[in-house]
Amino acid sequence: MTKVMASTVACMMSEKGVLDFDAPVGDYIPSFNRSWNVVSEPKESDDPESVHEVQYTSFLTGDTSALQYTKQPAKKVMLVKHCMSESSGIGYDQWADVDLWLSTSLGKQYGVAQALRGEGAYSSNCIIGQNATLAQYCDNI
């Protein structure tokens, strides 16, 4: 129900001219006004020097997997509409485990992103009860 409520409030704010869906997220959340990297599964054509590896620990099973990835700077600025349409690239950690189990590349990307954020950083699996201010929380995404 929270997505429905958040979307409704966002649309009302847009109608009142308080929120612009085409504006950069950084206009509203200063810590998002930075460069972002996009991680992807390596291709055979990638330079081996550009391929990295990180350890991802499943929150469902506790198993650790070595995930390979490449990263490159994002080509576009993250806009509010990207967050509203769930196309910002910030994923839900639980989908990493499901997608890894199903062997999809999206799960690997989410798993890599979560592992790169590090222990104790933002996790969609434990939003409630984190001992962080909103600014700290956004900085860790």
CSV table of N, CA, C and O in Angstrom, one decimal, residues 49-136:
chain,number,residue,atom,x,y,z
A,49,GLU,N,40.7,-6.5,-17.9
A,49,GLU,CA,41.1,-5.6,-16.9
A,49,GLU,C,39.9,-4.8,-16.3
A,49,GLU,O,39.9,-4.3,-15.2
A,50,SER,N,38.8,-4.8,-17.0
A,50,SER,CA,37.6,-4.0,-16.6
A,50,SER,C,36.6,-4.9,-15.8
A,50,SER,O,35.6,-4.4,-15.3
A,51,VAL,N,36.9,-6.2,-15.7
A,51,VAL,CA,36.0,-7.1,-15.0
A,51,VAL,C,36.5,-7.2,-13.6
A,51,VAL,O,37.6,-7.5,-13.3
A,52,HIS,N,35.5,-7.0,-12.6
A,52,HIS,CA,35.8,-7.0,-11.2
A,52,HIS,C,35.0,-8.2,-10.6
A,52,HIS,O,34.0,-8.7,-11.2
A,53,GLU,N,35.3,-8.5,-9.3
A,53,GLU,CA,34.5,-9.5,-8.6
A,53,GLU,C,34.2,-9.1,-7.2
A,53,GLU,O,35.1,-8.4,-6.6
A,54,VAL,N,33.1,-9.4,-6.7
A,54,VAL,CA,32.7,-9.0,-5.4
A,54,VAL,C,31.9,-10.2,-4.8
A,54,VAL,O,31.3,-11.0,-5.5
A,55,GLN,N,32.0,-10.3,-3.4
A,55,GLN,CA,31.3,-11.4,-2.7
A,55,GLN,C,29.9,-10.9,-2.3
A,55,GLN,O,29.8,-9.9,-1.6
A,56,TYR,N,28.9,-11.6,-2.7
A,56,TYR,CA,27.5,-11.3,-2.3
A,56,TYR,C,27.0,-12.4,-1.4
A,56,TYR,O,27.1,-13.6,-1.7
A,57,THR,N,26.5,-12.0,-0.2
A,57,THR,CA,25.9,-12.9,0.7
A,57,THR,C,24.4,-12.8,0.7
A,57,THR,O,23.8,-11.8,0.9
A,58,SER,N,23.7,-13.9,0.4
A,58,SER,CA,22.3,-14.0,0.3
A,58,SER,C,21.6,-13.8,1.6
A,58,SER,O,22.0,-14.4,2.6
A,59,PHE,N,20.7,-12.9,1.7
A,59,PHE,CA,20.0,-12.6,2.9
A,59,PHE,C,19.0,-13.8,3.2
A,59,PHE,O,18.5,-14.0,4.3
A,60,LEU,N,18.6,-14.5,2.2
A,60,LEU,CA,17.7,-15.7,2.4
A,60,LEU,C,18.4,-16.9,2.9
A,60,LEU,O,17.9,-17.6,3.8
A,61,THR,N,19.5,-17.2,2.3
A,61,THR,CA,20.2,-18.5,2.6
A,61,THR,C,21.5,-18.3,3.4
A,61,THR,O,21.9,-19.3,4.0
A,62,GLY,N,22.1,-17.1,3.4
A,62,GLY,CA,23.4,-16.9,4.0
A,62,GLY,C,24.5,-17.4,3.1
A,62,GLY,O,25.7,-17.2,3.5
A,63,ASP,N,24.2,-18.0,2.0
A,63,ASP,CA,25.3,-18.5,1.1
A,63,ASP,C,26.0,-17.3,0.4
A,63,ASP,O,25.4,-16.2,0.2
A,64,THR,N,27.3,-17.4,0.2
A,64,THR,CA,28.1,-16.4,-0.5
A,64,THR,C,28.4,-16.8,-1.9
A,64,THR,O,28.8,-17.9,-2.1
A,65,SER,N,28.2,-15.9,-2.8
A,65,SER,CA,28.5,-16.1,-4.2
A,65,SER,C,29.5,-15.1,-4.7
A,65,SER,O,29.5,-13.9,-4.3
A,66,ALA,N,30.4,-15.5,-5.6
A,66,ALA,CA,31.4,-14.5,-6.2
A,66,ALA,C,30.7,-14.0,-7.5
A,66,ALA,O,30.4,-14.8,-8.4
A,67,LEU,N,30.4,-12.7,-7.6
A,67,LEU,CA,29.7,-12.2,-8.7
A,67,LEU,C,30.7,-11.3,-9.5
A,67,LEU,O,31.4,-10.4,-8.9
A,68,GLN,N,30.8,-11.5,-10.8
A,68,GLN,CA,31.7,-10.7,-11.6
A,68,GLN,C,30.8,-9.6,-12.2
A,68,GLN,O,29.6,-9.8,-12.5
A,69,TYR,N,31.5,-8.4,-12.4
A,69,TYR,CA,30.7,-7.3,-13.0
A,69,TYR,C,31.7,-6.3,-13.7
A,69,TYR,O,32.9,-6.4,-13.5
A,70,THR,N,31.1,-5.5,-14.5
A,70,THR,CA,31.8,-4.3,-15.0
A,70,THR,C,31.0,-3.1,-14.5
A,70,THR,O,29.9,-3.2,-14.2
A,71,LYS,N,31.7,-2.0,-14.5
A,71,LYS,CA,31.0,-0.8,-14.1
A,71,LYS,C,31.4,0.4,-15.0
A,71,LYS,O,32.5,0.4,-15.5
A,72,GLN,N,30.5,1.2,-15.3
A,72,GLN,CA,30.7,2.4,-16.1
A,72,GLN,C,29.9,3.6,-15.6
A,72,GLN,O,28.8,3.3,-15.0
A,73,PRO,N,30.3,4.8,-15.9
A,73,PRO,CA,29.5,5.9,-15.4
A,73,PRO,C,28.1,5.9,-16.1
A,73,PRO,O,28.0,5.6,-17.3
A,74,ALA,N,27.1,6.3,-15.4
A,74,ALA,CA,25.8,6.4,-15.9
A,74,ALA,C,25.8,7.5,-17.0
A,74,ALA,O,26.4,8.5,-16.9
A,75,LYS,N,25.1,7.3,-18.1
A,75,LYS,CA,25.0,8.2,-19.2
A,75,LYS,C,24.0,9.3,-19.0
A,75,LYS,O,24.0,10.3,-19.7
A,76,LYS,N,23.0,9.0,-18.2
A,76,LYS,CA,21.9,10.0,-17.9
A,76,LYS,C,21.8,10.3,-16.5
A,76,LYS,O,22.2,9.5,-15.6
A,77,VAL,N,21.3,11.5,-16.2
A,77,VAL,CA,21.0,11.9,-14.8
A,77,VAL,C,19.7,11.2,-14.3
A,77,VAL,O,18.8,11.0,-15.1
A,78,MET,N,19.7,10.7,-13.1
A,78,MET,CA,18.5,10.1,-12.5
A,78,MET,C,17.5,11.1,-12.3
A,78,MET,O,17.7,12.1,-11.6
A,79,LEU,N,16.3,10.9,-12.9
A,79,LEU,CA,15.2,11.9,-12.8
A,79,LEU,C,14.1,11.3,-11.8
A,79,LEU,O,14.1,10.1,-11.6
A,80,VAL,N,13.3,12.2,-11.3
A,80,VAL,CA,12.2,11.8,-10.4
A,80,VAL,C,11.4,10.7,-11.0
A,80,VAL,O,11.0,9.7,-10.4
A,81,LYS,N,11.1,10.9,-12.3
A,81,LYS,CA,10.2,9.9,-13.0
A,81,LYS,C,10.8,8.5,-13.0
A,81,LYS,O,10.1,7.5,-13.1
A,82,HIS,N,12.2,8.5,-13.0
A,82,HIS,CA,12.8,7.1,-13.0
A,82,HIS,C,12.5,6.5,-11.7
A,82,HIS,O,12.3,5.2,-11.6
A,83,CYS,N,12.6,7.2,-10.6
A,83,CYS,CA,12.3,6.6,-9.3
A,83,CYS,C,10.8,6.2,-9.2
A,83,CYS,O,10.4,5.2,-8.6
A,84,MET,N,9.9,7.1,-9.7
A,84,MET,CA,8.5,6.8,-9.7
A,84,MET,C,8.1,5.6,-10.5
A,84,MET,O,7.1,4.9,-10.2
A,85,SER,N,8.8,5.3,-11.6
A,85,SER,CA,8.5,4.2,-12.4
A,85,SER,C,9.4,3.0,-12.2
A,85,SER,O,9.4,2.0,-13.0
A,86,GLU,N,10.1,3.0,-11.1
A,86,GLU,CA,11.0,1.9,-10.7
A,86,GLU,C,12.0,1.6,-11.8
A,86,GLU,O,12.3,0.4,-12.1
A,87,SER,N,12.5,2.6,-12.5
A,87,SER,CA,13.5,2.4,-13.5
A,87,SER,C,14.8,3.2,-13.2
A,87,SER,O,15.6,3.6,-14.1
A,88,SER,N,15.0,3.5,-11.9
A,88,SER,CA,16.2,4.3,-11.5
A,88,SER,C,17.5,3.4,-11.4
A,88,SER,O,18.6,3.9,-11.4
A,89,GLY,N,17.3,2.1,-11.3
A,89,GLY,CA,18.4,1.2,-11.1
A,89,GLY,C,18.7,0.9,-9.7
A,89,GLY,O,19.5,0.1,-9.4
A,90,ILE,N,18.0,1.6,-8.8
A,90,ILE,CA,18.1,1.2,-7.4
A,90,ILE,C,17.1,0.1,-7.1
A,90,ILE,O,15.9,0.3,-7.2
A,91,GLY,N,17.6,-1.0,-6.8
A,91,GLY,CA,16.7,-2.2,-6.7
A,91,GLY,C,16.4,-2.6,-5.3
A,91,GLY,O,16.9,-2.1,-4.3
A,92,TYR,N,15.5,-3.6,-5.2
A,92,TYR,CA,15.2,-4.3,-4.0
A,92,TYR,C,16.1,-5.5,-3.8
A,92,TYR,O,16.2,-6.3,-4.7
A,93,ASP,N,16.8,-5.5,-2.6
A,93,ASP,CA,17.7,-6.6,-2.4
A,93,ASP,C,17.1,-8.0,-2.5
A,93,ASP,O,17.8,-8.9,-3.0
A,94,GLN,N,15.9,-8.2,-2.1
A,94,GLN,CA,15.3,-9.5,-2.1
A,94,GLN,C,15.2,-10.0,-3.6
A,94,GLN,O,15.3,-11.2,-3.8
A,95,TRP,N,15.1,-9.2,-4.6
A,95,TRP,CA,15.1,-9.6,-5.9
A,95,TRP,C,16.4,-10.1,-6.4
A,95,TRP,O,16.5,-11.0,-7.3
A,96,ALA,N,17.5,-9.7,-5.8
A,96,ALA,CA,18.8,-10.2,-6.1
A,96,ALA,C,18.8,-11.7,-5.8
A,96,ALA,O,19.3,-12.5,-6.7
A,97,ASP,N,18.3,-12.1,-4.7
A,97,ASP,CA,18.3,-13.5,-4.3
A,97,ASP,C,17.4,-14.3,-5.2
A,97,ASP,O,17.8,-15.4,-5.7
A,98,VAL,N,16.2,-13.8,-5.5
A,98,VAL,CA,15.3,-14.5,-6.4
A,98,VAL,C,15.9,-14.7,-7.8
A,98,VAL,O,15.9,-15.7,-8.4
A,99,ASP,N,16.4,-13.5,-8.3
A,99,ASP,CA,17.0,-13.5,-9.7
A,99,ASP,C,18.2,-14.4,-9.8
A,99,ASP,O,18.5,-15.0,-10.8
A,100,LEU,N,19.1,-14.4,-8.7
A,100,LEU,CA,20.2,-15.2,-8.7
A,100,LEU,C,19.8,-16.7,-8.8
A,100,LEU,O,20.4,-17.5,-9.5
A,101,TRP,N,18.8,-17.0,-8.0
A,101,TRP,CA,18.3,-18.4,-8.0
A,101,TRP,C,17.8,-18.8,-9.4
A,101,TRP,O,18.0,-19.9,-9.9
A,102,LEU,N,17.1,-17.8,-10.1
A,102,LEU,CA,16.6,-18.1,-11.4
A,102,LEU,C,17.7,-17.9,-12.5
A,102,LEU,O,17.4,-18.0,-13.7
A,103,SER,N,18.9,-17.4,-12.1
A,103,SER,CA,20.0,-17.2,-13.0
A,103,SER,C,19.8,-16.1,-14.0
A,103,SER,O,20.1,-16.2,-15.2
A,104,THR,N,19.2,-15.0,-13.6
A,104,THR,CA,19.0,-13.8,-14.4
A,104,THR,C,20.1,-12.8,-14.1
A,104,THR,O,20.6,-12.7,-13.0
A,105,SER,N,20.4,-12.0,-15.1
A,105,SER,CA,21.5,-11.0,-15.0
A,105,SER,C,21.1,-9.9,-14.1
A,105,SER,O,21.9,-9.3,-13.4
A,106,LEU,N,19.8,-9.6,-14.0
A,106,LEU,CA,19.3,-8.5,-13.2
A,106,LEU,C,19.6,-8.8,-11.7
A,106,LEU,O,20.1,-7.9,-11.0
A,107,GLY,N,19.4,-10.0,-11.3
A,107,GLY,CA,19.8,-10.4,-9.9
A,107,GLY,C,21.2,-10.2,-9.6
A,107,GLY,O,21.6,-9.8,-8.5
A,108,LYS,N,22.1,-10.5,-10.6
A,108,LYS,CA,23.5,-10.3,-10.4
A,108,LYS,C,23.8,-8.8,-10.2
A,108,LYS,O,24.6,-8.5,-9.4
A,109,GLN,N,23.2,-8.0,-11.0
A,109,GLN,CA,23.4,-6.5,-10.9
A,109,GLN,C,23.0,-6.0,-9.5
A,109,GLN,O,23.7,-5.3,-8.9
A,110,TYR,N,21.8,-6.4,-9.0
A,110,TYR,CA,21.4,-6.0,-7.7
A,110,TYR,C,22.3,-6.5,-6.6
A,110,TYR,O,22.6,-5.9,-5.7
A,111,GLY,N,22.7,-7.8,-6.8
A,111,GLY,CA,23.6,-8.4,-5.8
A,111,GLY,C,24.9,-7.7,-5.8
A,111,GLY,O,25.5,-7.4,-4.7
A,112,VAL,N,25.5,-7.3,-6.9
A,112,VAL,CA,26.7,-6.6,-7.0
A,112,VAL,C,26.6,-5.2,-6.3
A,112,VAL,O,27.4,-4.8,-5.5
A,113,ALA,N,25.5,-4.5,-6.6
A,113,ALA,CA,25.2,-3.2,-6.1
A,113,ALA,C,25.1,-3.3,-4.6
A,113,ALA,O,25.7,-2.4,-3.8
A,114,GLN,N,24.4,-4.3,-4.0
A,114,GLN,CA,24.3,-4.4,-2.6
A,114,GLN,C,25.6,-4.7,-1.9
A,114,GLN,O,26.0,-4.1,-0.9
A,115,ALA,N,26.4,-5.6,-2.5
A,115,ALA,CA,27.7,-5.9,-2.0
A,115,ALA,C,28.7,-4.7,-2.0
A,115,ALA,O,29.4,-4.5,-1.1
A,116,LEU,N,28.6,-3.9,-3.1
A,116,LEU,CA,29.5,-2.7,-3.2
A,116,LEU,C,29.1,-1.7,-2.1
A,116,LEU,O,30.0,-0.9,-1.7
A,117,ARG,N,27.8,-1.6,-1.8
A,117,ARG,CA,27.4,-0.6,-0.7
A,117,ARG,C,28.1,-1.0,0.6
A,117,ARG,O,28.3,-0.1,1.4
A,118,GLY,N,28.3,-2.3,0.8
A,118,GLY,CA,28.9,-2.7,2.0
A,118,GLY,C,28.0,-3.0,3.2
A,118,GLY,O,26.8,-2.7,3.2
A,119,GLU,N,28.6,-3.6,4.2
A,119,GLU,CA,27.8,-4.0,5.4
A,119,GLU,C,27.3,-2.8,6.1
A,119,GLU,O,28.0,-1.8,6.3
A,120,GLY,N,26.1,-2.9,6.6
A,120,GLY,CA,25.5,-1.8,7.3
A,120,GLY,C,25.0,-0.6,6.5
A,120,GLY,O,24.4,0.3,7.1
A,121,ALA,N,25.2,-0.6,5.2
A,121,ALA,CA,24.7,0.5,4.4
A,121,ALA,C,23.2,0.2,4.0
A,121,ALA,O,22.6,-0.8,4.5
A,122,TYR,N,22.7,1.1,3.2
A,122,TYR,CA,21.3,0.9,2.8
A,122,TYR,C,21.0,-0.5,2.4
A,122,TYR,O,21.7,-1.1,1.6
A,123,SER,N,19.9,-1.0,2.8
A,123,SER,CA,19.4,-2.3,2.4
A,123,SER,C,17.9,-2.2,2.4
A,123,SER,O,17.3,-1.8,3.4
A,124,SER,N,17.2,-2.6,1.3
A,124,SER,CA,15.8,-2.6,1.3
A,124,SER,C,15.2,-3.7,2.2
A,124,SER,O,14.0,-3.8,2.4
A,125,ASN,N,16.1,-4.6,2.7
A,125,ASN,CA,15.6,-5.7,3.5
A,125,ASN,C,15.5,-5.2,5.0
A,125,ASN,O,14.9,-5.9,5.8
A,126,CYS,N,16.1,-4.1,5.3
A,126,CYS,CA,16.0,-3.7,6.7
A,126,CYS,C,15.9,-2.1,6.9
A,126,CYS,O,16.7,-1.5,7.5
A,127,ILE,N,15.0,-1.5,6.2
A,127,ILE,CA,14.8,-0.1,6.2
A,127,ILE,C,14.3,0.3,7.6
A,127,ILE,O,14.9,1.3,8.2
A,128,ILE,N,13.4,-0.3,8.2
A,128,ILE,CA,12.9,0.0,9.5
A,128,ILE,C,13.9,-0.3,10.6
A,128,ILE,O,14.5,-1.4,10.5
A,129,GLY,N,14.1,0.6,11.5
A,129,GLY,CA,15.0,0.4,12.6
A,129,GLY,C,16.5,0.7,12.3
A,129,GLY,O,17.4,0.5,13.2
A,130,GLN,N,16.8,1.2,11.1
A,130,GLN,CA,18.2,1.6,10.9
A,130,GLN,C,18.5,2.9,11.7
A,130,GLN,O,17.7,3.8,11.8
A,131,ASN,N,19.7,2.9,12.2
A,131,ASN,CA,20.1,4.1,13.1
A,131,ASN,C,20.8,5.1,12.2
A,131,ASN,O,22.0,5.2,12.2
A,132,ALA,N,20.0,5.7,11.3
A,132,ALA,CA,20.6,6.7,10.4
A,132,ALA,C,19.6,7.8,10.1
A,132,ALA,O,18.4,7.6,10.1
A,133,THR,N,20.1,9.0,9.9
A,133,THR,CA,19.2,10.1,9.5
A,133,THR,C,18.8,9.9,8.0
A,133,THR,O,19.4,9.0,7.3
A,134,LEU,N,17.8,10.6,7.6
A,134,LEU,CA,17.4,10.5,6.2
A,134,LEU,C,18.6,10.8,5.2
A,134,LEU,O,18.8,10.1,4.2
A,135,ALA,N,19.3,11.8,5.6
A,135,ALA,CA,20.5,12.2,4.7
A,135,ALA,C,21.5,11.1,4.7
A,135,ALA,O,22.0,10.8,3.6
A,136,GLN,N,21.8,10.5,5.8
A,136,GLN,CA,22.8,9.4,5.8
A,136,GLN,C,22.2,8.2,5.0
A,136,GLN,O,23.0,7.5,4.3
